[in-house]
mmCIF file of C-alpha atoms and ligand atoms in Angstrom:
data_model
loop_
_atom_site.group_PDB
_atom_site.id
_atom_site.type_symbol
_atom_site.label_atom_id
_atom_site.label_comp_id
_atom_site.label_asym_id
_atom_site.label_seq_id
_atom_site.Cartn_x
_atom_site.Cartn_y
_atom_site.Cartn_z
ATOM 1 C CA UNK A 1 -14.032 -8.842 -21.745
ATOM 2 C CA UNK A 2 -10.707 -9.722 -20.427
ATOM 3 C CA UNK A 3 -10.233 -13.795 -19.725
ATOM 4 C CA UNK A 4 -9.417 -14.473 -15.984
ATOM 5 C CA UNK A 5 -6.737 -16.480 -15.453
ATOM 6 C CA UNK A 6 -6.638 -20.102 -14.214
ATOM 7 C CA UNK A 7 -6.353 -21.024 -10.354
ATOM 8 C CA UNK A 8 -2.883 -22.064 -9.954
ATOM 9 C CA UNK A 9 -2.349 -23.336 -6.923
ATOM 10 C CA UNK A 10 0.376 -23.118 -4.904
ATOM 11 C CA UNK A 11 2.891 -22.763 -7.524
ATOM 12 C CA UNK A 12 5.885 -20.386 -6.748
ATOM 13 C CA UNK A 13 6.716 -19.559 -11.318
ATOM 14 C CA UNK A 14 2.963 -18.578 -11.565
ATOM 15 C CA UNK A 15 3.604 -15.761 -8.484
ATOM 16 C CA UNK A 16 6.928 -14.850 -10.035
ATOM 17 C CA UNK A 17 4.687 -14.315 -13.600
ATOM 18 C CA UNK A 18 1.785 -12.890 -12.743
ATOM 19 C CA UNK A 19 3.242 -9.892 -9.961
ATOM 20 C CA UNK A 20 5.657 -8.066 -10.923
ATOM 21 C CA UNK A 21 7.459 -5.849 -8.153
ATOM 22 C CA UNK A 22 7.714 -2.174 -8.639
ATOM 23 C CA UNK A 23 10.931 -0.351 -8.436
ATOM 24 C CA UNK A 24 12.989 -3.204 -6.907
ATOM 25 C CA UNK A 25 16.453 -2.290 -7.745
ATOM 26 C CA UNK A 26 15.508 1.030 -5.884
ATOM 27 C CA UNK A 27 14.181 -0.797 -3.188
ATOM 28 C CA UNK A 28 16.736 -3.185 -2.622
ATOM 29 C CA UNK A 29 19.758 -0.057 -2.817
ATOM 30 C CA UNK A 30 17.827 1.742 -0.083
ATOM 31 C CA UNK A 31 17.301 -1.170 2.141
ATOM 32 C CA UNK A 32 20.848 -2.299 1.603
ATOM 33 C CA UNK A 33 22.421 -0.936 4.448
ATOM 34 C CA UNK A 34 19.861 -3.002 6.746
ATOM 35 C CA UNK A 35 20.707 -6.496 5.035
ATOM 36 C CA UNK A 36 22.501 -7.499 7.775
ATOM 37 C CA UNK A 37 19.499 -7.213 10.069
ATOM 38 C CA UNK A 38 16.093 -8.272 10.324
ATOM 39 C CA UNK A 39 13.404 -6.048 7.585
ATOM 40 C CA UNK A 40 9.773 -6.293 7.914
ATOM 41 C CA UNK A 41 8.170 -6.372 4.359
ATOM 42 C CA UNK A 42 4.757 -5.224 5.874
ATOM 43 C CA UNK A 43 2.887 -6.147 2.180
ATOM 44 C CA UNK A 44 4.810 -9.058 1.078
ATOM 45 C CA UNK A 45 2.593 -10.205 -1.325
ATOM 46 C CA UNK A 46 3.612 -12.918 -3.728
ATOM 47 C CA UNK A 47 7.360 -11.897 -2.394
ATOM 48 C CA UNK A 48 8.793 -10.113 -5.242
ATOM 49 C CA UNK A 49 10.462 -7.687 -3.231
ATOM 50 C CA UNK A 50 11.022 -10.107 -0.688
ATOM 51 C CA UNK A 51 12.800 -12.557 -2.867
ATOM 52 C CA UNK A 52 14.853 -9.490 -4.409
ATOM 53 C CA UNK A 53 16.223 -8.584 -0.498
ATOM 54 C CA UNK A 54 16.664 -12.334 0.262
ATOM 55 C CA UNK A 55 19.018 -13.075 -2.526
ATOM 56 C CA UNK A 56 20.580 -9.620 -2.292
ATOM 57 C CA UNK A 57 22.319 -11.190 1.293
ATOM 58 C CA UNK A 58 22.799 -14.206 2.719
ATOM 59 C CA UNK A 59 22.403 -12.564 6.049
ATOM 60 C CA UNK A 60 18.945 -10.492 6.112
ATOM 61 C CA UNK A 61 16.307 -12.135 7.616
ATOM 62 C CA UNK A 62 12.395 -10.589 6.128
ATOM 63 C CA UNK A 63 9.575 -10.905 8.175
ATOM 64 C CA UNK A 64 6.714 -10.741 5.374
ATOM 65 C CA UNK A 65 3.481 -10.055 6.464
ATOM 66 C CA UNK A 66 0.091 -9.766 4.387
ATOM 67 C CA UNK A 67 -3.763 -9.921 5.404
ATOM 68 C CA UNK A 68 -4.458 -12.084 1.824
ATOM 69 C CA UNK A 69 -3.933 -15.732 3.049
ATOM 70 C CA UNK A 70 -3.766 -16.618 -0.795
ATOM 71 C CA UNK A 71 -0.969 -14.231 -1.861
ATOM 72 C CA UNK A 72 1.110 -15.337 1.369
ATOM 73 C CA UNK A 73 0.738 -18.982 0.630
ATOM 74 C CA UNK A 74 2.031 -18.301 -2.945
ATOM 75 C CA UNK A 75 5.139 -16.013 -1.221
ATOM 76 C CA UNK A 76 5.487 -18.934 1.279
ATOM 77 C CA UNK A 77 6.229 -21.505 -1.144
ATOM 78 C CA UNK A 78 8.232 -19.427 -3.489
ATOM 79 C CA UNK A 79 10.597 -18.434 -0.768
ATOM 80 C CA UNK A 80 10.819 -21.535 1.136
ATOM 81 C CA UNK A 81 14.604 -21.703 -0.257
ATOM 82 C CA UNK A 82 15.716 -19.272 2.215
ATOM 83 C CA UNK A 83 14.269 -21.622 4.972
ATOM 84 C CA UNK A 84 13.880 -19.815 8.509
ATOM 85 C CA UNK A 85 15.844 -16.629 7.034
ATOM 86 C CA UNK A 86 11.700 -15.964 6.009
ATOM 87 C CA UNK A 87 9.206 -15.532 8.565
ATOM 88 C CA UNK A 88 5.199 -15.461 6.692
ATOM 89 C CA UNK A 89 2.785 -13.335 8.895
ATOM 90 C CA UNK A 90 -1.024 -13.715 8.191
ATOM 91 C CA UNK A 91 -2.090 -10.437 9.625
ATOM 92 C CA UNK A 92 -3.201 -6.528 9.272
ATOM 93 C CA UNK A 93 0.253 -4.898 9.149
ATOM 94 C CA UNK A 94 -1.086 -2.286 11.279
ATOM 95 C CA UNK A 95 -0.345 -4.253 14.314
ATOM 96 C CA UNK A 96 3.190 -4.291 13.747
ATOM 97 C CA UNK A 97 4.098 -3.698 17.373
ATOM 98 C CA UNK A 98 2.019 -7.152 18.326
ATOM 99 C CA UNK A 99 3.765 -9.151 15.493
ATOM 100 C CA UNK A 100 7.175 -7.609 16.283
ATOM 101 C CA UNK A 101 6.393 -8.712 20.177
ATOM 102 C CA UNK A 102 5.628 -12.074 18.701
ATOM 103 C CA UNK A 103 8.529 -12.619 17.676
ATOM 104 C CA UNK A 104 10.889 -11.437 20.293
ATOM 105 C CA UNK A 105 11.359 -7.910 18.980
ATOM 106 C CA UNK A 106 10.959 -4.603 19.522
ATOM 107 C CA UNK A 107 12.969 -3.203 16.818
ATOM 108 C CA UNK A 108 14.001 -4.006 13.163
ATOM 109 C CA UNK A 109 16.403 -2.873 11.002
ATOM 110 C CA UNK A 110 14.383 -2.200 7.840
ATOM 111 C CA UNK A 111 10.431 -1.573 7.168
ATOM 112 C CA UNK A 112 9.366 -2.069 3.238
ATOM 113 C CA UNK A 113 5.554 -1.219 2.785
ATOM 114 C CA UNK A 114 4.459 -1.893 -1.107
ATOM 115 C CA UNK A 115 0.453 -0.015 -1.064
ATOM 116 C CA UNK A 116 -2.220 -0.811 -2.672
ATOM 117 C CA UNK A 117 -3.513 -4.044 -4.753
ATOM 118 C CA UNK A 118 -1.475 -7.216 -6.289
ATOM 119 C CA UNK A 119 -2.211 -8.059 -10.018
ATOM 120 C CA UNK A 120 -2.743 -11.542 -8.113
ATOM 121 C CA UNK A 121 -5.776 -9.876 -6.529
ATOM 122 C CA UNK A 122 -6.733 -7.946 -9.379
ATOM 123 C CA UNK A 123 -6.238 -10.344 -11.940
ATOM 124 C CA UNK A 124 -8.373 -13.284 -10.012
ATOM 125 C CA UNK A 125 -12.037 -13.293 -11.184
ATOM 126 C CA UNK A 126 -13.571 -14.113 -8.332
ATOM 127 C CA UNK A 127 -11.836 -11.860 -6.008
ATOM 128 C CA UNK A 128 -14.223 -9.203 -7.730
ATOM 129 C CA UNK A 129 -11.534 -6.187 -7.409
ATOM 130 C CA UNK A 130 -11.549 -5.220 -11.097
ATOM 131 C CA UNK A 131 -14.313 -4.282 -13.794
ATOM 132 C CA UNK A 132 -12.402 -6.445 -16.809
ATOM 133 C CA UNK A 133 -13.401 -9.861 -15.749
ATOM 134 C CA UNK A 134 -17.119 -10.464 -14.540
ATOM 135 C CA UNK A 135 -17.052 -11.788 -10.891
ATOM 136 C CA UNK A 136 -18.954 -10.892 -7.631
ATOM 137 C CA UNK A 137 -18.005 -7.789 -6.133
ATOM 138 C CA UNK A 138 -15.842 -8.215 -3.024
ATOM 139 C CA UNK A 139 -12.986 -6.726 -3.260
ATOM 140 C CA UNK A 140 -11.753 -8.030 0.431
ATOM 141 C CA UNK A 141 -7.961 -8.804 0.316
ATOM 142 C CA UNK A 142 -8.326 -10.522 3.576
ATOM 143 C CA UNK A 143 -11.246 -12.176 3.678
ATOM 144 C CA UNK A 144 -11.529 -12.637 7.155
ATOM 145 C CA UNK A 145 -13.750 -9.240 6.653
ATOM 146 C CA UNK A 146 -17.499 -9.259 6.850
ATOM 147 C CA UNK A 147 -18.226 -5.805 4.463
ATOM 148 C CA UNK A 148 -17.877 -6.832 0.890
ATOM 149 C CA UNK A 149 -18.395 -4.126 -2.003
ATOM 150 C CA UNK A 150 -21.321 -5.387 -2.917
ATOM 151 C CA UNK A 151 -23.104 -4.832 0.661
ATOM 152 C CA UNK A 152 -21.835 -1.295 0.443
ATOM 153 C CA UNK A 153 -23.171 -0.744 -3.097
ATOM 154 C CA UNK A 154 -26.263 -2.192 -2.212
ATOM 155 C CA UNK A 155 -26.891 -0.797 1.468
ATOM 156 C CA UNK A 156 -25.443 2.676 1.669
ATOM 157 C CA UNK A 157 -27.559 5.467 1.394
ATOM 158 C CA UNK A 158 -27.188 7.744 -2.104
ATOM 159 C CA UNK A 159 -25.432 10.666 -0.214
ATOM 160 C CA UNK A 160 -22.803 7.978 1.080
ATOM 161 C CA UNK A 161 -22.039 6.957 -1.337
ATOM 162 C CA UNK A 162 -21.245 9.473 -3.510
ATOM 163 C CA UNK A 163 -19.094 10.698 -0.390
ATOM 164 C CA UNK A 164 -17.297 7.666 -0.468
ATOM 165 C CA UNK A 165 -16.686 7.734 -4.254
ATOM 166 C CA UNK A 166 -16.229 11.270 -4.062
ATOM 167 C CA UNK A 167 -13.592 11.166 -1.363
ATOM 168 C CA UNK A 168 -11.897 7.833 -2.133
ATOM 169 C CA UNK A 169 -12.203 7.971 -5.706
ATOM 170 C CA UNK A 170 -11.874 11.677 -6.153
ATOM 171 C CA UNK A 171 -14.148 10.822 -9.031
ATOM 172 C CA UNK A 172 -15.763 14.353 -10.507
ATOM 173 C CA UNK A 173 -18.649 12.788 -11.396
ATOM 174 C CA UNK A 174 -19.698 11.190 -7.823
ATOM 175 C CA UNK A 175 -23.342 12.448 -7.353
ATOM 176 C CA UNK A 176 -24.025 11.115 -10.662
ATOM 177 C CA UNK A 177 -22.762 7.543 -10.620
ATOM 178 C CA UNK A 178 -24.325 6.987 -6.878
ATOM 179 C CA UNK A 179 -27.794 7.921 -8.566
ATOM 180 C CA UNK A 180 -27.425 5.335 -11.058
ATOM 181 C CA UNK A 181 -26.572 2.912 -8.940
ATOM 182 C CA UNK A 182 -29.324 3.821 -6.465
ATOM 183 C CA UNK A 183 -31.832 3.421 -9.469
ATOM 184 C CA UNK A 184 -30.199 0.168 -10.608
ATOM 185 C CA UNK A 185 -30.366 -1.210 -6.944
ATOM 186 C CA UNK A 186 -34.117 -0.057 -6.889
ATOM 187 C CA UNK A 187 -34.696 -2.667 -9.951
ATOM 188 C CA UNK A 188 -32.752 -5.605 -8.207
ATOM 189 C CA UNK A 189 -29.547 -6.310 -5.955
ATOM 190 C CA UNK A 190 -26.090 -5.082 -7.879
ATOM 191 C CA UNK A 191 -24.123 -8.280 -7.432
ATOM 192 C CA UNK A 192 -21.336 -8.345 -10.264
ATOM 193 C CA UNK A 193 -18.114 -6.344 -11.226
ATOM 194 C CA UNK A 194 -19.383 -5.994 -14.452
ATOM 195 C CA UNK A 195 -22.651 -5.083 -13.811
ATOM 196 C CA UNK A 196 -21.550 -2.235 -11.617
ATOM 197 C CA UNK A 197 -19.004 -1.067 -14.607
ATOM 198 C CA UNK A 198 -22.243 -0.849 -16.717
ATOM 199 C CA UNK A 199 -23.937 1.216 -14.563
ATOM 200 C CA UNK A 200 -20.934 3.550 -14.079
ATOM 201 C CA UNK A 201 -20.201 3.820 -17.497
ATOM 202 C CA UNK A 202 -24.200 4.579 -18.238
ATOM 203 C CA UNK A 203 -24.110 7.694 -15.651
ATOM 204 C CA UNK A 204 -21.271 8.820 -17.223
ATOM 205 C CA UNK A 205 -21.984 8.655 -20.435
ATOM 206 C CA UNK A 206 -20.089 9.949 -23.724
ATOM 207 C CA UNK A 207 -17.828 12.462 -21.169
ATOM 208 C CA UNK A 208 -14.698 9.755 -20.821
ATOM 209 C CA UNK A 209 -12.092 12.182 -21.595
ATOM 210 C CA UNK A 210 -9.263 10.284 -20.339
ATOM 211 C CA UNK A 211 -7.168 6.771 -21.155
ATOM 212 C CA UNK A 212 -8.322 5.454 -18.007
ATOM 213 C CA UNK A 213 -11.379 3.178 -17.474
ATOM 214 C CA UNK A 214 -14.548 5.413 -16.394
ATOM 215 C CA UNK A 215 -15.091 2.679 -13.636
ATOM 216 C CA UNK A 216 -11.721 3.353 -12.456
ATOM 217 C CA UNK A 217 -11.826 5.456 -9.653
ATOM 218 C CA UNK A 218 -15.349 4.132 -8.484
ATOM 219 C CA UNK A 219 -13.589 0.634 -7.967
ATOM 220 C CA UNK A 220 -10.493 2.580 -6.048
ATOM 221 C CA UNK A 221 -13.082 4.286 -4.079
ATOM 222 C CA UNK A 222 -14.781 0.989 -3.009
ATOM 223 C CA UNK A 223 -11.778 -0.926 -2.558
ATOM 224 C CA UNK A 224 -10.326 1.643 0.179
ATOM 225 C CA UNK A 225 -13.103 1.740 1.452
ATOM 226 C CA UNK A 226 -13.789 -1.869 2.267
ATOM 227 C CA UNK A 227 -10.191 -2.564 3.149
ATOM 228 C CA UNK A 228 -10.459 0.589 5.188
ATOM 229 C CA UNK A 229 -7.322 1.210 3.425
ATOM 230 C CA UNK A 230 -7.089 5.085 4.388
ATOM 231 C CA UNK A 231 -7.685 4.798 8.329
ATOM 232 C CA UNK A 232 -4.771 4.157 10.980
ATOM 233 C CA UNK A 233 -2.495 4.794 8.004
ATOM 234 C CA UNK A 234 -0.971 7.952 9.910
ATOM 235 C CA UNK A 235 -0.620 5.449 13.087
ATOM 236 C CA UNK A 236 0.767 3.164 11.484
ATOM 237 C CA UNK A 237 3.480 5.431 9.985
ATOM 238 C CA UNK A 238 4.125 6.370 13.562
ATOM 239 C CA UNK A 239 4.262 2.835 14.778
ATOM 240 C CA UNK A 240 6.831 2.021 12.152
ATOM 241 C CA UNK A 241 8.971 4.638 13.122
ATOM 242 C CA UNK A 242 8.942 3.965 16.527
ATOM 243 C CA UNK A 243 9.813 0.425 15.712
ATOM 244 C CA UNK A 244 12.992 1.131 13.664
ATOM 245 C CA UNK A 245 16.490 0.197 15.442
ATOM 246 C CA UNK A 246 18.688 3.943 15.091
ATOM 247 C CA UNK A 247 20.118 3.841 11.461
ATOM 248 C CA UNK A 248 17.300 2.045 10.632
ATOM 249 C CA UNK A 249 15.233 2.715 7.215
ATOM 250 C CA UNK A 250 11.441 2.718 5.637
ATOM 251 C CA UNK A 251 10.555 2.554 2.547
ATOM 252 C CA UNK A 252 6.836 3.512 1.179
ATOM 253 C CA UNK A 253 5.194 2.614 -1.683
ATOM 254 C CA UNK A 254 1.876 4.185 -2.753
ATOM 255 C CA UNK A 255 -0.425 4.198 -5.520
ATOM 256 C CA UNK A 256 -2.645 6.920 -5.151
ATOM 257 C CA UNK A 257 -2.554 10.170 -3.960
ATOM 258 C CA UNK A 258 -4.567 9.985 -1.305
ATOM 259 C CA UNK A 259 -2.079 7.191 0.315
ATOM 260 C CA UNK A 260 0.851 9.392 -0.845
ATOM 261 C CA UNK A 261 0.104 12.386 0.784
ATOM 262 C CA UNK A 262 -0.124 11.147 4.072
ATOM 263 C CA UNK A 263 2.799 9.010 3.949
ATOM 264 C CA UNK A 264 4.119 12.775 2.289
ATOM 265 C CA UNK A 265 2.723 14.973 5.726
ATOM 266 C CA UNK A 266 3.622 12.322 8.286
ATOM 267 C CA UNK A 267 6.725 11.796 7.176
ATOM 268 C CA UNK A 268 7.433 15.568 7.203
ATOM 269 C CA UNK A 269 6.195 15.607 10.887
ATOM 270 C CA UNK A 270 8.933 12.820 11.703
ATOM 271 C CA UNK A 271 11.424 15.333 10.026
ATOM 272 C CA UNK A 272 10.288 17.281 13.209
ATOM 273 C CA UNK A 273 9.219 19.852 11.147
ATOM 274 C CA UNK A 274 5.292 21.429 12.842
ATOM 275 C CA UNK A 275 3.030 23.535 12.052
ATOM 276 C CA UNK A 276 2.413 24.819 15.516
ATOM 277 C CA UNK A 277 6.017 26.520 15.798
ATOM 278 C CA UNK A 278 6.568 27.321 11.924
ATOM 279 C CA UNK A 279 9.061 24.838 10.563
ATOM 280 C CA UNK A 280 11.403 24.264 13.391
ATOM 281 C CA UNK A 281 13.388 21.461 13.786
ATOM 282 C CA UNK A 282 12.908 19.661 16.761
ATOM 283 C CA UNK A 283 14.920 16.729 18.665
ATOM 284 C CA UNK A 284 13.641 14.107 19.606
ATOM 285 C CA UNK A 285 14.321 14.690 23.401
ATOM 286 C CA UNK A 286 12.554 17.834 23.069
ATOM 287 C CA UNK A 287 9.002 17.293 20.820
ATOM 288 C CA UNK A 288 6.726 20.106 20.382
ATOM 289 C CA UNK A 289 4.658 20.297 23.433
ATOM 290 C CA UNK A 290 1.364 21.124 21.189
ATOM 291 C CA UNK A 291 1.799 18.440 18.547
ATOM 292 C CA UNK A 292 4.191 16.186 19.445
ATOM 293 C CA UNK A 293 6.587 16.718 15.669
ATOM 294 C CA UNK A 294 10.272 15.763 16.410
ATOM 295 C CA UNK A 295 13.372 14.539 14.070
ATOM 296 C CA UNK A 296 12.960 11.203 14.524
ATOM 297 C CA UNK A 297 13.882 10.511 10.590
ATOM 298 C CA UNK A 298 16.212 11.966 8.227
ATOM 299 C CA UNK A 299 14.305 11.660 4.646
ATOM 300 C CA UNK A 300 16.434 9.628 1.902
ATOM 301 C CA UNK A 301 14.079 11.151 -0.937
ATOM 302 C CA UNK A 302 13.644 15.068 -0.912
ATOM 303 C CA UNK A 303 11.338 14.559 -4.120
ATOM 304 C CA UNK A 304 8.933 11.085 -4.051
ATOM 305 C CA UNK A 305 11.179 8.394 -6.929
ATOM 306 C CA UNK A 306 9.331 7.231 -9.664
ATOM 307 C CA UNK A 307 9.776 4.464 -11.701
ATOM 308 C CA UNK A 308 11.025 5.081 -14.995
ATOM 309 C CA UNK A 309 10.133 4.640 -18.478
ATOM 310 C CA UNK A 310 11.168 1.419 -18.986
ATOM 311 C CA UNK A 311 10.006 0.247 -16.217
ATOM 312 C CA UNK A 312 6.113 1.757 -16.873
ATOM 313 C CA UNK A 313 7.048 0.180 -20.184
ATOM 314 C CA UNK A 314 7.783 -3.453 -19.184
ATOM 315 C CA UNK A 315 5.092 -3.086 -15.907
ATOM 316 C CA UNK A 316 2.320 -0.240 -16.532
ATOM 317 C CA UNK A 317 1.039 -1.219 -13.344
ATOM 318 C CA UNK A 318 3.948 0.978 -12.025
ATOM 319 C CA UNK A 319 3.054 3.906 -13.883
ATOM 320 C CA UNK A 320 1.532 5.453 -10.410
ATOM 321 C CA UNK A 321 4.054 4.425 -7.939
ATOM 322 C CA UNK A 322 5.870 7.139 -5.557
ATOM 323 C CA UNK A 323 8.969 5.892 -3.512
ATOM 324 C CA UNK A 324 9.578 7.442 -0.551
ATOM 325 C CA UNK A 325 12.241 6.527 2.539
ATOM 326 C CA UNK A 326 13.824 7.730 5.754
ATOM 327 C CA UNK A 327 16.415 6.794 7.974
ATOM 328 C CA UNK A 328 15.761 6.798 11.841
ATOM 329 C CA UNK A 329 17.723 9.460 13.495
ATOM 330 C CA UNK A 330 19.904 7.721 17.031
ATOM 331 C CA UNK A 331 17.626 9.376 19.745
ATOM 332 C CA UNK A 332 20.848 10.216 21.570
ATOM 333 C CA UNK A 333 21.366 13.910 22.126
ATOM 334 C CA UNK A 334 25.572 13.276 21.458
ATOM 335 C CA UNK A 335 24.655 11.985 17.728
ATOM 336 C CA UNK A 336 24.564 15.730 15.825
ATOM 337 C CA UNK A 337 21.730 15.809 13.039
ATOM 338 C CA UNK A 338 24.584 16.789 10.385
ATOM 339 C CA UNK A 339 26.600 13.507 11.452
ATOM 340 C CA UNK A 340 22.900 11.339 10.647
ATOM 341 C CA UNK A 341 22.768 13.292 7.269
ATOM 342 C CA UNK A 342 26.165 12.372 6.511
ATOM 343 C CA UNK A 343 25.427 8.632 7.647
ATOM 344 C CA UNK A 344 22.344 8.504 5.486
ATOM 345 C CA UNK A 345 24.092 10.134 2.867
ATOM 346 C CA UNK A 346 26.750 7.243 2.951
ATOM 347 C CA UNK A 347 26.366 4.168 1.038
HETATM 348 C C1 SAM B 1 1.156 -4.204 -4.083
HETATM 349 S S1 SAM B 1 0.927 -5.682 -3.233
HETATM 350 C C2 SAM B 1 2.537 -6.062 -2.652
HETATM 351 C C3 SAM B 1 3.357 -6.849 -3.613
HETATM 352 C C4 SAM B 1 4.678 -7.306 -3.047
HETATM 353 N N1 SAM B 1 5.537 -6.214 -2.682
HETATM 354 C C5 SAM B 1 5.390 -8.221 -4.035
HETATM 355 O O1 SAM B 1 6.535 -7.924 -4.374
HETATM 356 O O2 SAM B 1 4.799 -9.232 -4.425
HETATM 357 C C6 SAM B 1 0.166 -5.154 -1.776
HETATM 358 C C7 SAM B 1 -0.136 -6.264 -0.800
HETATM 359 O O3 SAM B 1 -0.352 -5.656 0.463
HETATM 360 C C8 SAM B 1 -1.354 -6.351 1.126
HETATM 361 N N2 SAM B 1 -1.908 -5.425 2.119
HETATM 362 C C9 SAM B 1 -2.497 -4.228 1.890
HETATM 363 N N3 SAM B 1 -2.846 -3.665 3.048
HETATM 364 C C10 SAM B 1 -2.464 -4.524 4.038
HETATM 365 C C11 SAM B 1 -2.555 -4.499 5.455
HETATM 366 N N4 SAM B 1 -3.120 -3.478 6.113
HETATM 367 N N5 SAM B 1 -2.023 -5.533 6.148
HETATM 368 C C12 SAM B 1 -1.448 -6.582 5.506
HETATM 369 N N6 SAM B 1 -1.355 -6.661 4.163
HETATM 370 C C13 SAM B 1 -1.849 -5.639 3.439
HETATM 371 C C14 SAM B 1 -2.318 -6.768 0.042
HETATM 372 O O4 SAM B 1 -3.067 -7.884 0.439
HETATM 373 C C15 SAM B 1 -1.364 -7.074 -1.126
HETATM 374 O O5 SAM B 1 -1.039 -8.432 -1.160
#
């Protein structure tokens, strides 16, 4: 069993250490031409990405918001040499437009959105996201939530849950595991990360034909599922979009595949192309009546940009990460889609 690490308080070297940013130089080139402008960094984290775009100009101003009171109080302190150029937002970033209001905006020029878990919450014992350190399973990264992973393991009904593990974990093996660990529960509560890995491991016996951990994808399957990571995604993405100045760019990060393809289909809708119509183009001014698809971005990565091997090498954390960005098309009718190409195109 792994050792957890020690609490470190509020101490801005231990974030630096312990999360390490994925793809940042990529990040930092695509946001570049919005460094004179306000960017929301919807995940900020520890601020590893939002450190990177602060020192990148002395003129951007990054609105960093995260649900995880600890990880922003970490990000807080470490960036608190940029003074008021960084503005720390305790909240779900899917009420962007709210936060946005709150501040006196309506757009931005830049929207970063790093998916998924922080080796700050994964690496913390009693946070009870991962099944290499023994701690109670929670898994809430903003603990303001009531639902913890153990009330799910414990309460759901066997068919749930092997839909939810199923679904969220795309875990072969589903109907299996969520016997087990109806069995287990039968005996007494499940409480720990550990002792849920045991289980998991037991129903799935001598069949691990892969590197990864065979608790893996149960743990991803209860941790979207408790963070509700998966719903109002798509809205979100819409929100964001809406909420981008012209010229503007986003950038997504995911983890998974289940985050990447939706990010993948809604940003294709945004292209304006639909299926209702077969793959036309639309303007913005003129939206497909049935399903609303217009060219409201101009993608900045035809093919999702992964890290590379060095990177996986130095980080393996980032060996699942998919980049993927846009550029907000001008909604005025005199702006010609070839002349936002060319602008996107442009460094
Ligand atoms: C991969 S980490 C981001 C790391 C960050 N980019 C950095 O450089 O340190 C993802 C973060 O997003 C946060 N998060 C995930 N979903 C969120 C949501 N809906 N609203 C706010 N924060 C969220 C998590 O709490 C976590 O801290």
């Amino acid at each position: 069993m792994r050792q957890p690490l020690p609490s470190w308080g509020s101490n801005p070297d231990a974030a630096r250490a312990w999360h390490r940013p994925v793809l940042v130089r990529e990040v930092v080139e695509l946001l570049r031409p919005c460094l004179d402008g306000t960017i929301v960094d919807c995940t900020v984290g520890t601020g590893g990405h939002a450190e990177a775009l602060l020192r990148a100009s002395g003129h951007v101003r990054v609105i960093g918001i995260d649900w995880d009171e600890e990880a922003l109080a970490l990000a807080r302190e470490r960036l608190r040499p940029y003074g008021d150029r960084f503005v720390p937002v305790h909240d779900d970033f899917k009420h962007l437009a709210e936060i946005l209001a709150r501040q006196g905006l309506s757009t931005v020029e830049g929207i970063l959105v790093d998916l998924g878990v922080s080796s700050l919450q994964l690496e913390r014992a009693e946070r009870g996201f991962s099944f290499q350190f023994e701690g109670p399973l929670d898994m809430r990264m903003d603990r303001r939530r009531t639902v913890t992973a153990a009330d799910l393991v414990n309460t759901l009904s066997e068919r749930d849950l092997a839909d939810l593990i199923f679904r969220y974990g795309e875990e072969p093996a589903a109907r299996r595991i969520a016997r087990a660990i109806v069995r287990a529960r039968a005996q007494r509560p499940i409480r720990t990360t550990m002792e849920l890995a045991e289980i998991v491991v037991r129903a799935v016996g001598g069949r691990r034909t892969t590197r990864i951990h065979p608790a893996t994808r149960t743990f991803q399957a209860l941790r979207i599922a408790v963070n509700e990571e998966l719903s109002g995604l798509e809205d979100f993405l819409d929100a964001a979009i809406e909420r981008l100045a012209p010229g503007g760019r986003l950038v997504l990060i995911s983890f998974h595949s289940l985050e990447d393809r939706v990010i993948k289909h809604r940003l294709r809708f945004h292209t304006g192309r639909c299926d209702c119509t077969r793959w036309t183009v639309r303007r913005e001014a003129e939206p497909c009546p049935q399903c609303g698809a217009a060219r409201r971005i101009v993608l900045l990565t035809r093919r999702a940009i992964r890290p590379s091997e060095a990177e996986v090498r130095e980080n393996p954390r980032a060996r699942s990460a998919k980049l993927r960005a846009g550029v907000r098309c001008p909604m005025s009718r005199e702006v010609s889609e070839d002349q936002v190409l060319a602008r996107a195109a442009s460094p």
